[in-house]
JSON list of C-alpha atoms in Angstrom, two decimals:
[
{"chain": "T", "resi": 1, "resn": "UNK", "atom": "CA", "xyz": [-22.11, -29.78, -2.86]},
{"chain": "T", "resi": 2, "resn": "UNK", "atom": "CA", "xyz": [-18.85, -27.94, -2.14]},
{"chain": "T", "resi": 3, "resn": "UNK", "atom": "CA", "xyz": [-20.28, -26.78, 1.17]},
{"chain": "T", "resi": 4, "resn": "UNK", "atom": "CA", "xyz": [-21.01, -30.40, 2.19]},
{"chain": "T", "resi": 5, "resn": "UNK", "atom": "CA", "xyz": [-17.55, -31.56, 1.11]},
{"chain": "T", "resi": 6, "resn": "UNK", "atom": "CA", "xyz": [-15.91, -28.77, 3.11]},
{"chain": "T", "resi": 7, "resn": "UNK", "atom": "CA", "xyz": [-17.75, -29.84, 6.26]},
{"chain": "T", "resi": 8, "resn": "UNK", "atom": "CA", "xyz": [-16.92, -33.48, 5.54]},
{"chain": "T", "resi": 9, "resn": "UNK", "atom": "CA", "xyz": [-13.20, -32.67, 5.25]},
{"chain": "T", "resi": 10, "resn": "UNK", "atom": "CA", "xyz": [-13.26, -30.83, 8.58]},
{"chain": "T", "resi": 11, "resn": "UNK", "atom": "CA", "xyz": [-15.12, -33.65, 10.33]},
{"chain": "T", "resi": 12, "resn": "UNK", "atom": "CA", "xyz": [-12.80, -36.31, 8.94]},
{"chain": "T", "resi": 13, "resn": "UNK", "atom": "CA", "xyz": [-9.79, -34.29, 10.08]},
{"chain": "T", "resi": 14, "resn": "UNK", "atom": "CA", "xyz": [-11.24, -33.99, 13.59]},
{"chain": "T", "resi": 15, "resn": "UNK", "atom": "CA", "xyz": [-11.75, -37.76, 13.64]},
{"chain": "T", "resi": 16, "resn": "UNK", "atom": "CA", "xyz": [-8.12, -38.25, 12.60]},
{"chain": "T", "resi": 17, "resn": "UNK", "atom": "CA", "xyz": [-9.01, -39.73, 9.20]},
{"chain": "T", "resi": 18, "resn": "UNK", "atom": "CA", "xyz": [-6.21, -37.67, 7.66]},
{"chain": "T", "resi": 19, "resn": "UNK", "atom": "CA", "xyz": [-5.94, -39.43, 4.24]},
{"chain": "T", "resi": 20, "resn": "UNK", "atom": "CA", "xyz": [-9.69, -39.11, 3.68]},
{"chain": "T", "resi": 21, "resn": "UNK", "atom": "CA", "xyz": [-9.61, -35.48, 4.85]},
{"chain": "T", "resi": 22, "resn": "UNK", "atom": "CA", "xyz": [-6.77, -34.63, 2.48]},
{"chain": "T", "resi": 23, "resn": "UNK", "atom": "CA", "xyz": [-8.60, -36.26, -0.43]},
{"chain": "T", "resi": 24, "resn": "UNK", "atom": "CA", "xyz": [-11.77, -34.31, 0.34]},
{"chain": "T", "resi": 25, "resn": "UNK", "atom": "CA", "xyz": [-9.78, -31.07, 0.61]},
{"chain": "T", "resi": 26, "resn": "UNK", "atom": "CA", "xyz": [-8.26, -31.62, -2.81]},
{"chain": "T", "resi": 27, "resn": "UNK", "atom": "CA", "xyz": [-11.74, -31.95, -4.30]},
{"chain": "T", "resi": 28, "resn": "UNK", "atom": "CA", "xyz": [-13.03, -28.86, -2.51]},
{"chain": "T", "resi": 29, "resn": "UNK", "atom": "CA", "xyz": [-10.02, -26.58, -3.14]},
{"chain": "T", "resi": 30, "resn": "UNK", "atom": "CA", "xyz": [-10.87, -23.81, -5.64]},
{"chain": "T", "resi": 31, "resn": "UNK", "atom": "CA", "xyz": [-7.23, -23.41, -6.72]},
{"chain": "T", "resi": 32, "resn": "UNK", "atom": "CA", "xyz": [-3.59, -23.35, -5.70]},
{"chain": "T", "resi": 33, "resn": "UNK", "atom": "CA", "xyz": [-2.42, -21.21, -2.80]},
{"chain": "T", "resi": 34, "resn": "UNK", "atom": "CA", "xyz": [0.12, -18.40, -3.06]},
{"chain": "T", "resi": 35, "resn": "UNK", "atom": "CA", "xyz": [3.81, -19.29, -2.45]},
{"chain": "T", "resi": 36, "resn": "UNK", "atom": "CA", "xyz": [3.90, -18.26, 1.22]},
{"chain": "T", "resi": 37, "resn": "UNK", "atom": "CA", "xyz": [0.72, -20.21, 2.01]},
{"chain": "T", "resi": 38, "resn": "UNK", "atom": "CA", "xyz": [1.55, -23.25, -0.12]},
{"chain": "T", "resi": 39, "resn": "UNK", "atom": "CA", "xyz": [2.62, -25.28, 2.91]},
{"chain": "T", "resi": 40, "resn": "UNK", "atom": "CA", "xyz": [-1.01, -25.10, 4.11]},
{"chain": "T", "resi": 41, "resn": "UNK", "atom": "CA", "xyz": [-2.39, -26.72, 0.96]},
{"chain": "T", "resi": 42, "resn": "UNK", "atom": "CA", "xyz": [-3.50, -29.81, 2.86]},
{"chain": "T", "resi": 43, "resn": "UNK", "atom": "CA", "xyz": [-4.50, -27.96, 6.04]},
{"chain": "T", "resi": 44, "resn": "UNK", "atom": "CA", "xyz": [-7.72, -26.14, 5.16]},
{"chain": "T", "resi": 45, "resn": "UNK", "atom": "CA", "xyz": [-8.64, -25.83, 8.84]},
{"chain": "T", "resi": 46, "resn": "UNK", "atom": "CA", "xyz": [-5.59, -23.59, 9.38]},
{"chain": "T", "resi": 47, "resn": "UNK", "atom": "CA", "xyz": [-7.55, -20.79, 7.68]},
{"chain": "T", "resi": 48, "resn": "UNK", "atom": "CA", "xyz": [-11.15, -22.01, 7.36]},
{"chain": "T", "resi": 49, "resn": "UNK", "atom": "CA", "xyz": [-13.73, -22.54, 10.09]},
{"chain": "T", "resi": 50, "resn": "UNK", "atom": "CA", "xyz": [-16.35, -25.22, 9.32]},
{"chain": "T", "resi": 51, "resn": "UNK", "atom": "CA", "xyz": [-19.65, -23.68, 8.08]},
{"chain": "T", "resi": 52, "resn": "UNK", "atom": "CA", "xyz": [-18.09, -20.19, 8.43]},
{"chain": "T", "resi": 53, "resn": "UNK", "atom": "CA", "xyz": [-15.10, -19.86, 6.12]},
{"chain": "T", "resi": 54, "resn": "UNK", "atom": "CA", "xyz": [-11.98, -17.75, 6.60]},
{"chain": "T", "resi": 55, "resn": "UNK", "atom": "CA", "xyz": [-12.08, -15.80, 9.86]},
{"chain": "T", "resi": 56, "resn": "UNK", "atom": "CA", "xyz": [-10.01, -12.95, 11.26]},
{"chain": "T", "resi": 57, "resn": "UNK", "atom": "CA", "xyz": [-8.96, -15.11, 14.20]},
{"chain": "T", "resi": 58, "resn": "UNK", "atom": "CA", "xyz": [-7.42, -17.64, 11.83]},
{"chain": "T", "resi": 59, "resn": "UNK", "atom": "CA", "xyz": [-5.52, -14.95, 9.90]},
{"chain": "T", "resi": 60, "resn": "UNK", "atom": "CA", "xyz": [-4.21, -13.09, 12.94]},
{"chain": "T", "resi": 61, "resn": "UNK", "atom": "CA", "xyz": [-2.76, -16.29, 14.35]},
{"chain": "T", "resi": 62, "resn": "UNK", "atom": "CA", "xyz": [0.10, -15.64, 11.92]},
{"chain": "T", "resi": 63, "resn": "UNK", "atom": "CA", "xyz": [-0.52, -12.10, 10.66]},
{"chain": "T", "resi": 64, "resn": "UNK", "atom": "CA", "xyz": [-0.98, -8.70, 12.32]},
{"chain": "T", "resi": 65, "resn": "UNK", "atom": "CA", "xyz": [-0.50, -10.12, 15.80]},
{"chain": "T", "resi": 66, "resn": "UNK", "atom": "CA", "xyz": [2.34, -7.73, 16.52]},
{"chain": "T", "resi": 67, "resn": "UNK", "atom": "CA", "xyz": [1.72, -4.34, 18.17]},
{"chain": "T", "resi": 68, "resn": "UNK", "atom": "CA", "xyz": [4.82, -3.01, 16.46]},
{"chain": "T", "resi": 69, "resn": "UNK", "atom": "CA", "xyz": [3.49, -4.10, 13.07]},
{"chain": "T", "resi": 70, "resn": "UNK", "atom": "CA", "xyz": [0.07, -2.57, 13.68]},
{"chain": "T", "resi": 71, "resn": "UNK", "atom": "CA", "xyz": [1.74, 0.64, 14.84]},
{"chain": "T", "resi": 72, "resn": "UNK", "atom": "CA", "xyz": [3.35, 1.21, 11.43]},
{"chain": "T", "resi": 73, "resn": "UNK", "atom": "CA", "xyz": [1.43, 3.82, 9.48]},
{"chain": "T", "resi": 74, "resn": "UNK", "atom": "CA", "xyz": [1.04, 1.83, 6.22]},
{"chain": "T", "resi": 75, "resn": "UNK", "atom": "CA", "xyz": [-0.50, -1.12, 8.09]},
{"chain": "T", "resi": 76, "resn": "UNK", "atom": "CA", "xyz": [-2.16, 0.53, 11.10]},
{"chain": "T", "resi": 77, "resn": "UNK", "atom": "CA", "xyz": [-5.66, 0.51, 9.59]},
{"chain": "T", "resi": 78, "resn": "UNK", "atom": "CA", "xyz": [-5.64, -3.30, 9.67]},
{"chain": "T", "resi": 79, "resn": "UNK", "atom": "CA", "xyz": [-6.29, -3.10, 13.41]},
{"chain": "T", "resi": 80, "resn": "UNK", "atom": "CA", "xyz": [-9.83, -1.89, 12.68]},
{"chain": "T", "resi": 81, "resn": "UNK", "atom": "CA", "xyz": [-10.77, -4.13, 9.76]},
{"chain": "T", "resi": 82, "resn": "UNK", "atom": "CA", "xyz": [-12.99, -7.05, 10.73]},
{"chain": "T", "resi": 83, "resn": "UNK", "atom": "CA", "xyz": [-12.32, -9.23, 7.68]},
{"chain": "T", "resi": 84, "resn": "UNK", "atom": "CA", "xyz": [-9.16, -10.07, 5.76]},
{"chain": "T", "resi": 85, "resn": "UNK", "atom": "CA", "xyz": [-10.48, -12.02, 2.78]},
{"chain": "T", "resi": 86, "resn": "UNK", "atom": "CA", "xyz": [-12.22, -8.94, 1.37]},
{"chain": "T", "resi": 87, "resn": "UNK", "atom": "CA", "xyz": [-8.87, -7.62, 0.15]},
{"chain": "T", "resi": 88, "resn": "UNK", "atom": "CA", "xyz": [-6.51, -10.58, 0.44]},
{"chain": "T", "resi": 89, "resn": "UNK", "atom": "CA", "xyz": [-7.94, -13.19, -1.92]},
{"chain": "T", "resi": 90, "resn": "UNK", "atom": "CA", "xyz": [-6.33, -16.62, -1.94]},
{"chain": "T", "resi": 91, "resn": "UNK", "atom": "CA", "xyz": [-6.53, -19.62, -4.31]},
{"chain": "T", "resi": 92, "resn": "UNK", "atom": "CA", "xyz": [-5.89, -17.46, -7.39]},
{"chain": "T", "resi": 93, "resn": "UNK", "atom": "CA", "xyz": [-2.76, -19.22, -8.64]},
{"chain": "T", "resi": 94, "resn": "UNK", "atom": "CA", "xyz": [0.53, -20.55, -7.34]},
{"chain": "T", "resi": 95, "resn": "UNK", "atom": "CA", "xyz": [2.46, -17.45, -8.40]},
{"chain": "T", "resi": 96, "resn": "UNK", "atom": "CA", "xyz": [-0.05, -14.78, -7.38]},
{"chain": "T", "resi": 97, "resn": "UNK", "atom": "CA", "xyz": [0.48, -13.01, -4.06]},
{"chain": "T", "resi": 98, "resn": "UNK", "atom": "CA", "xyz": [-2.81, -12.06, -2.33]},
{"chain": "T", "resi": 99, "resn": "UNK", "atom": "CA", "xyz": [-1.74, -8.50, -1.60]},
{"chain": "T", "resi": 100, "resn": "UNK", "atom": "CA", "xyz": [-3.19, -6.41, -4.42]},
{"chain": "T", "resi": 101, "resn": "UNK", "atom": "CA", "xyz": [-4.37, -3.04, -3.06]},
{"chain": "T", "resi": 102, "resn": "UNK", "atom": "CA", "xyz": [-8.04, -2.25, -3.70]},
{"chain": "T", "resi": 103, "resn": "UNK", "atom": "CA", "xyz": [-8.98, 1.21, -2.42]},
{"chain": "T", "resi": 104, "resn": "UNK", "atom": "CA", "xyz": [-12.67, 0.69, -3.17]},
{"chain": "T", "resi": 105, "resn": "UNK", "atom": "CA", "xyz": [-12.71, -2.52, -1.12]},
{"chain": "T", "resi": 106, "resn": "UNK", "atom": "CA", "xyz": [-10.94, -0.65, 1.68]},
{"chain": "T", "resi": 107, "resn": "UNK", "atom": "CA", "xyz": [-13.62, 2.06, 1.69]},
{"chain": "T", "resi": 108, "resn": "UNK", "atom": "CA", "xyz": [-16.42, -0.51, 1.72]},
{"chain": "T", "resi": 109, "resn": "UNK", "atom": "CA", "xyz": [-14.83, -2.45, 4.58]},
{"chain": "T", "resi": 110, "resn": "UNK", "atom": "CA", "xyz": [-14.51, 0.75, 6.55]},
{"chain": "T", "resi": 111, "resn": "UNK", "atom": "CA", "xyz": [-18.13, 1.64, 5.89]},
{"chain": "T", "resi": 112, "resn": "UNK", "atom": "CA", "xyz": [-19.35, -1.76, 7.08]},
{"chain": "T", "resi": 113, "resn": "UNK", "atom": "CA", "xyz": [-17.18, -1.59, 10.18]},
{"chain": "T", "resi": 114, "resn": "UNK", "atom": "CA", "xyz": [-18.45, 1.88, 11.02]},
{"chain": "T", "resi": 115, "resn": "UNK", "atom": "CA", "xyz": [-22.05, 0.86, 10.46]},
{"chain": "T", "resi": 116, "resn": "UNK", "atom": "CA", "xyz": [-21.71, -1.87, 13.07]},
{"chain": "T", "resi": 117, "resn": "UNK", "atom": "CA", "xyz": [-19.89, 0.26, 15.64]},
{"chain": "T", "resi": 118, "resn": "UNK", "atom": "CA", "xyz": [-21.58, 1.81, 18.66]},
{"chain": "T", "resi": 119, "resn": "UNK", "atom": "CA", "xyz": [-20.23, 5.02, 20.18]},
{"chain": "T", "resi": 120, "resn": "UNK", "atom": "CA", "xyz": [-21.28, 3.76, 23.63]},
{"chain": "T", "resi": 121, "resn": "UNK", "atom": "CA", "xyz": [-19.05, 0.69, 23.35]},
{"chain": "T", "resi": 122, "resn": "UNK", "atom": "CA", "xyz": [-15.43, 1.38, 24.35]},
{"chain": "T", "resi": 123, "resn": "UNK", "atom": "CA", "xyz": [-14.08, -1.13, 21.80]},
{"chain": "T", "resi": 124, "resn": "UNK", "atom": "CA", "xyz": [-16.21, 0.38, 19.05]},
{"chain": "T", "resi": 125, "resn": "UNK", "atom": "CA", "xyz": [-15.18, 3.89, 20.08]},
{"chain": "T", "resi": 126, "resn": "UNK", "atom": "CA", "xyz": [-11.52, 2.90, 19.74]},
{"chain": "T", "resi": 127, "resn": "UNK", "atom": "CA", "xyz": [-12.34, 1.41, 16.34]},
{"chain": "T", "resi": 128, "resn": "UNK", "atom": "CA", "xyz": [-13.98, 4.66, 15.25]},
{"chain": "T", "resi": 129, "resn": "UNK", "atom": "CA", "xyz": [-10.95, 6.70, 16.32]},
{"chain": "T", "resi": 130, "resn": "UNK", "atom": "CA", "xyz": [-8.64, 4.39, 14.40]},
{"chain": "T", "resi": 131, "resn": "UNK", "atom": "CA", "xyz": [-10.79, 4.43, 11.28]},
{"chain": "T", "resi": 132, "resn": "UNK", "atom": "CA", "xyz": [-10.92, 8.21, 11.27]},
{"chain": "T", "resi": 133, "resn": "UNK", "atom": "CA", "xyz": [-7.25, 8.26, 10.31]},
{"chain": "T", "resi": 134, "resn": "UNK", "atom": "CA", "xyz": [-8.08, 6.73, 6.93]},
{"chain": "T", "resi": 135, "resn": "UNK", "atom": "CA", "xyz": [-11.77, 7.65, 6.51]},
{"chain": "T", "resi": 136, "resn": "UNK", "atom": "CA", "xyz": [-12.85, 11.28, 6.33]},
{"chain": "T", "resi": 137, "resn": "UNK", "atom": "CA", "xyz": [-16.40, 10.83, 7.62]},
{"chain": "T", "resi": 138, "resn": "UNK", "atom": "CA", "xyz": [-17.81, 8.76, 10.45]},
{"chain": "T", "resi": 139, "resn": "UNK", "atom": "CA", "xyz": [-20.94, 7.44, 8.78]},
{"chain": "T", "resi": 140, "resn": "UNK", "atom": "CA", "xyz": [-20.37, 6.96, 5.05]},
{"chain": "T", "resi": 141, "resn": "UNK", "atom": "CA", "xyz": [-23.39, 5.89, 3.02]},
{"chain": "T", "resi": 142, "resn": "UNK", "atom": "CA", "xyz": [-23.37, 3.76, -0.09]},
{"chain": "T", "resi": 143, "resn": "UNK", "atom": "CA", "xyz": [-19.79, 3.48, -1.34]},
{"chain": "T", "resi": 144, "resn": "UNK", "atom": "CA", "xyz": [-19.07, 3.54, -5.05]},
{"chain": "T", "resi": 145, "resn": "UNK", "atom": "CA", "xyz": [-16.05, 4.18, -7.26]},
{"chain": "T", "resi": 146, "resn": "UNK", "atom": "CA", "xyz": [-16.59, 7.97, -7.12]},
{"chain": "T", "resi": 147, "resn": "UNK", "atom": "CA", "xyz": [-17.68, 8.31, -3.49]},
{"chain": "T", "resi": 148, "resn": "UNK", "atom": "CA", "xyz": [-14.70, 6.26, -2.30]},
{"chain": "T", "resi": 149, "resn": "UNK", "atom": "CA", "xyz": [-12.45, 9.16, -3.35]},
{"chain": "T", "resi": 150, "resn": "UNK", "atom": "CA", "xyz": [-14.37, 11.42, -0.98]},
{"chain": "T", "resi": 151, "resn": "UNK", "atom": "CA", "xyz": [-14.47, 8.96, 1.89]},
{"chain": "T", "resi": 152, "resn": "UNK", "atom": "CA", "xyz": [-10.84, 7.84, 1.95]},
{"chain": "T", "resi": 153, "resn": "UNK", "atom": "CA", "xyz": [-8.32, 10.03, 3.70]},
{"chain": "T", "resi": 154, "resn": "UNK", "atom": "CA", "xyz": [-5.20, 9.52, 1.57]},
{"chain": "T", "resi": 155, "resn": "UNK", "atom": "CA", "xyz": [-2.90, 11.18, 4.10]},
{"chain": "T", "resi": 156, "resn": "UNK", "atom": "CA", "xyz": [-3.94, 8.65, 6.72]},
{"chain": "T", "resi": 157, "resn": "UNK", "atom": "CA", "xyz": [-1.70, 6.11, 4.98]},
{"chain": "T", "resi": 158, "resn": "UNK", "atom": "CA", "xyz": [0.51, 8.08, 2.62]},
{"chain": "T", "resi": 159, "resn": "UNK", "atom": "CA", "xyz": [1.68, 11.29, 4.30]},
{"chain": "T", "resi": 160, "resn": "UNK", "atom": "CA", "xyz": [4.96, 9.78, 5.53]},
{"chain": "T", "resi": 161, "resn": "UNK", "atom": "CA", "xyz": [5.83, 8.86, 1.97]},
{"chain": "T", "resi": 162, "resn": "UNK", "atom": "CA", "xyz": [4.71, 12.13, 0.42]},
{"chain": "T", "resi": 163, "resn": "UNK", "atom": "CA", "xyz": [7.22, 12.92, -2.36]},
{"chain": "T", "resi": 164, "resn": "UNK", "atom": "CA", "xyz": [5.71, 16.40, -2.60]},
{"chain": "T", "resi": 165, "resn": "UNK", "atom": "CA", "xyz": [6.78, 17.32, 0.95]},
{"chain": "T", "resi": 166, "resn": "UNK", "atom": "CA", "xyz": [3.18, 18.41, 1.73]},
{"chain": "T", "resi": 167, "resn": "UNK", "atom": "CA", "xyz": [3.41, 21.23, -0.84]},
{"chain": "T", "resi": 168, "resn": "UNK", "atom": "CA", "xyz": [0.17, 20.05, -2.49]},
{"chain": "T", "resi": 169, "resn": "UNK", "atom": "CA", "xyz": [-1.77, 19.35, 0.69]},
{"chain": "T", "resi": 170, "resn": "UNK", "atom": "CA", "xyz": [-3.12, 16.01, 1.86]},
{"chain": "T", "resi": 171, "resn": "UNK", "atom": "CA", "xyz": [-5.82, 15.36, -0.75]},
{"chain": "T", "resi": 172, "resn": "UNK", "atom": "CA", "xyz": [-3.93, 13.02, -3.08]},
{"chain": "T", "resi": 173, "resn": "UNK", "atom": "CA", "xyz": [-7.13, 12.24, -5.01]},
{"chain": "T", "resi": 174, "resn": "UNK", "atom": "CA", "xyz": [-7.04, 15.75, -6.50]},
{"chain": "T", "resi": 175, "resn": "UNK", "atom": "CA", "xyz": [-4.41, 14.48, -8.93]},
{"chain": "T", "resi": 176, "resn": "UNK", "atom": "CA", "xyz": [-3.98, 10.74, -8.47]},
{"chain": "T", "resi": 177, "resn": "UNK", "atom": "CA", "xyz": [-6.34, 7.89, -9.25]},
{"chain": "T", "resi": 178, "resn": "UNK", "atom": "CA", "xyz": [-6.63, 4.68, -7.25]},
{"chain": "T", "resi": 179, "resn": "UNK", "atom": "CA", "xyz": [-5.40, 2.59, -10.16]},
{"chain": "T", "resi": 180, "resn": "UNK", "atom": "CA", "xyz": [-1.98, 4.23, -10.68]},
{"chain": "T", "resi": 181, "resn": "UNK", "atom": "CA", "xyz": [0.15, 7.04, -9.28]},
{"chain": "T", "resi": 182, "resn": "UNK", "atom": "CA", "xyz": [0.88, 8.39, -12.75]},
{"chain": "T", "resi": 183, "resn": "UNK", "atom": "CA", "xyz": [-1.24, 11.50, -13.30]},
{"chain": "T", "resi": 184, "resn": "UNK", "atom": "CA", "xyz": [-3.15, 11.24, -16.62]},
{"chain": "T", "resi": 185, "resn": "UNK", "atom": "CA", "xyz": [-2.22, 14.06, -18.96]},
{"chain": "T", "resi": 186, "resn": "UNK", "atom": "CA", "xyz": [0.47, 15.48, -16.67]},
{"chain": "T", "resi": 187, "resn": "UNK", "atom": "CA", "xyz": [3.24, 17.36, -18.41]},
{"chain": "T", "resi": 188, "resn": "UNK", "atom": "CA", "xyz": [6.35, 18.49, -16.61]},
{"chain": "T", "resi": 189, "resn": "UNK", "atom": "CA", "xyz": [7.01, 22.25, -16.88]},
{"chain": "T", "resi": 190, "resn": "UNK", "atom": "CA", "xyz": [9.42, 23.43, -19.57]},
{"chain": "T", "resi": 191, "resn": "UNK", "atom": "CA", "xyz": [13.12, 22.54, -19.10]},
{"chain": "T", "resi": 192, "resn": "UNK", "atom": "CA", "xyz": [13.75, 26.28, -19.10]},
{"chain": "T", "resi": 193, "resn": "UNK", "atom": "CA", "xyz": [11.71, 26.69, -15.91]},
{"chain": "T", "resi": 194, "resn": "UNK", "atom": "CA", "xyz": [13.68, 28.19, -13.04]},
{"chain": "T", "resi": 195, "resn": "UNK", "atom": "CA", "xyz": [11.22, 27.27, -10.28]},
{"chain": "T", "resi": 196, "resn": "UNK", "atom": "CA", "xyz": [12.25, 23.66, -9.63]},
{"chain": "T", "resi": 197, "resn": "UNK", "atom": "CA", "xyz": [12.39, 24.20, -5.86]},
{"chain": "T", "resi": 198, "resn": "UNK", "atom": "CA", "xyz": [8.64, 24.77, -5.77]},
{"chain": "T", "resi": 199, "resn": "UNK", "atom": "CA", "xyz": [8.24, 21.01, -6.13]},
{"chain": "T", "resi": 200, "resn": "UNK", "atom": "CA", "xyz": [11.69, 19.47, -5.62]},
{"chain": "T", "resi": 201, "resn": "UNK", "atom": "CA", "xyz": [14.01, 19.37, -2.65]},
{"chain": "T", "resi": 202, "resn": "UNK", "atom": "CA", "xyz": [17.68, 18.42, -3.07]},
{"chain": "T", "resi": 203, "resn": "UNK", "atom": "CA", "xyz": [18.72, 14.93, -1.92]},
{"chain": "T", "resi": 204, "resn": "UNK", "atom": "CA", "xyz": [20.94, 14.65, 1.19]},
{"chain": "T", "resi": 205, "resn": "UNK", "atom": "CA", "xyz": [24.06, 14.16, -0.97]},
{"chain": "T", "resi": 206, "resn": "UNK", "atom": "CA", "xyz": [23.58, 17.64, -2.46]},
{"chain": "T", "resi": 207, "resn": "UNK", "atom": "CA", "xyz": [23.67, 19.17, 1.00]},
{"chain": "T", "resi": 208, "resn": "UNK", "atom": "CA", "xyz": [27.10, 17.69, 1.77]},
{"chain": "T", "resi": 209, "resn": "UNK", "atom": "CA", "xyz": [30.58, 17.84, 0.27]},
{"chain": "T", "resi": 210, "resn": "UNK", "atom": "CA", "xyz": [29.51, 15.33, -2.37]},
{"chain": "T", "resi": 211, "resn": "UNK", "atom": "CA", "xyz": [27.84, 18.17, -4.29]},
{"chain": "T", "resi": 212, "resn": "UNK", "atom": "CA", "xyz": [31.04, 20.17, -4.83]},
{"chain": "T", "resi": 213, "resn": "UNK", "atom": "CA", "xyz": [33.40, 17.20, -5.00]},
{"chain": "T", "resi": 214, "resn": "UNK", "atom": "CA", "xyz": [31.39, 15.07, -7.47]},
{"chain": "T", "resi": 215, "resn": "UNK", "atom": "CA", "xyz": [28.08, 16.48, -8.67]},
{"chain": "T", "resi": 216, "resn": "UNK", "atom": "CA", "xyz": [29.27, 19.90, -9.88]},
{"chain": "T", "resi": 217, "resn": "UNK", "atom": "CA", "xyz": [32.39, 18.44, -11.50]},
{"chain": "T", "resi": 218, "resn": "UNK", "atom": "CA", "xyz": [30.59, 15.66, -13.35]},
{"chain": "T", "resi": 219, "resn": "UNK", "atom": "CA", "xyz": [27.94, 18.03, -14.71]},
{"chain": "T", "resi": 220, "resn": "UNK", "atom": "CA", "xyz": [30.60, 20.60, -15.60]},
{"chain": "T", "resi": 221, "resn": "UNK", "atom": "CA", "xyz": [28.75, 23.28, -13.61]},
{"chain": "T", "resi": 222, "resn": "UNK", "atom": "CA", "xyz": [31.23, 24.33, -10.95]},
{"chain": "T", "resi": 223, "resn": "UNK", "atom": "CA", "xyz": [29.22, 27.46, -10.06]},
{"chain": "T", "resi": 224, "resn": "UNK", "atom": "CA", "xyz": [25.77, 25.81, -9.94]},
{"chain": "T", "resi": 225, "resn": "UNK", "atom": "CA", "xyz": [23.87, 26.20, -6.67]},
{"chain": "T", "resi": 226, "resn": "UNK", "atom": "CA", "xyz": [21.89, 23.44, -4.99]},
{"chain": "T", "resi": 227, "resn": "UNK", "atom": "CA", "xyz": [18.61, 25.26, -5.68]},
{"chain": "T", "resi": 228, "resn": "UNK", "atom": "CA", "xyz": [19.41, 25.61, -9.41]},
{"chain": "T", "resi": 229, "resn": "UNK", "atom": "CA", "xyz": [18.30, 22.11, -10.44]},
{"chain": "T", "resi": 230, "resn": "UNK", "atom": "CA", "xyz": [17.89, 23.21, -14.08]},
{"chain": "T", "resi": 231, "resn": "UNK", "atom": "CA", "xyz": [21.64, 23.83, -14.40]},
{"chain": "T", "resi": 232, "resn": "UNK", "atom": "CA", "xyz": [22.43, 20.11, -14.25]},
{"chain": "T", "resi": 233, "resn": "UNK", "atom": "CA", "xyz": [19.20, 18.11, -14.63]},
{"chain": "T", "resi": 234, "resn": "UNK", "atom": "CA", "xyz": [16.90, 17.56, -17.60]},
{"chain": "T", "resi": 235, "resn": "UNK", "atom": "CA", "xyz": [13.19, 17.13, -16.97]},
{"chain": "T", "resi": 236, "resn": "UNK", "atom": "CA", "xyz": [13.12, 13.67, -18.57]},
{"chain": "T", "resi": 237, "resn": "UNK", "atom": "CA", "xyz": [14.78, 12.04, -15.56]},
{"chain": "T", "resi": 238, "resn": "UNK", "atom": "CA", "xyz": [16.92, 13.03, -12.59]},
{"chain": "T", "resi": 239, "resn": "UNK", "atom": "CA", "xyz": [19.88, 11.06, -13.95]},
{"chain": "T", "resi": 240, "resn": "UNK", "atom": "CA", "xyz": [19.63, 12.67, -17.41]},
{"chain": "T", "resi": 241, "resn": "UNK", "atom": "CA", "xyz": [22.35, 15.29, -16.96]},
{"chain": "T", "resi": 242, "resn": "UNK", "atom": "CA", "xyz": [22.42, 18.33, -19.23]},
{"chain": "T", "resi": 243, "resn": "UNK", "atom": "CA", "xyz": [25.14, 17.93, -21.87]},
{"chain": "T", "resi": 244, "resn": "UNK", "atom": "CA", "xyz": [26.27, 14.59, -20.43]},
{"chain": "T", "resi": 245, "resn": "UNK", "atom": "CA", "xyz": [23.43, 12.10, -20.80]},
{"chain": "T", "resi": 246, "resn": "UNK", "atom": "CA", "xyz": [22.17, 9.42, -18.45]},
{"chain": "T", "resi": 247, "resn": "UNK", "atom": "CA", "xyz": [24.42, 8.98, -15.46]},
{"chain": "T", "resi": 248, "resn": "UNK", "atom": "CA", "xyz": [24.34, 5.99, -13.13]},
{"chain": "T", "resi": 249, "resn": "UNK", "atom": "CA", "xyz": [25.91, 7.15, -9.90]},
{"chain": "T", "resi": 250, "resn": "UNK", "atom": "CA", "xyz": [25.98, 3.76, -8.14]}
]
C-alpha cells in the first residue's frame, strides 16, 4: 500500500497536481525529517526515486559533491560508498541528526562494494584502492560484529587525530571498542609514576615562555621541567593541579 502511494505521489507531482501530491506524501511519510532536511518535508522526490527509493545521485546533489570535502581524511571513504541510507537514516524524529557512526555498517558497505568491483575495470580499480585505506583486506567474507574489527583499518580514518602520537601503533581495536572510546577497565598508572612522557607530549604552550611565566608559577613548581608532568598534574585530569585543585586557564 505504501509503495503504491509513493508512486502515486510522484506521478501527481509530475502532472503538477501539487496539492494532491503533498497530501499523498503526508500519508506515505514514515516520520519527521531531521532539522537540516526539514525544508524538504513536502518534496519527497528531492531524495527519493519512484520505485527505487533514496539514491546516491540524489544525495550527492547536495552532499559530497566537493573534491575538497572528499579529500579530507575523515570523509574520504565516502567517495567509494555506493549507498548513503545504510548509515544515514532519515525520518527518525525532528530533533535527530542522521549522522550516527556505525562501524559495523561501514564494514558491511565496504564488503558489498568490494564484492561488486572488478579489478579489470578502471573505475572499480580506483574504488578498490580507495577502500584499502579503511579496509585491511580486499575480499572480506561474511561481516559480523567480531570480524568487523579485523576488517576495518582504524588508522585509515583516525591516524591524523591520534592522541597517542602513534606510540601504540595503528590498531586502535586492540584497546578501543566501536561503541565508545573509553577503554573498559582501564586504570591510569599511579600518580607517583615518573614515566608520563611515554604516553603524553607537552602542549605547545609548555614549549614557549608561557611555561615559565605562568604554568610554573601557578603550580608553585619553579624548577619543574616540561617532561616532569607529575610535578604539576594529577592523574585525575590535566587541569587538576597538585596542591592547587582544578584550574581553568581560559
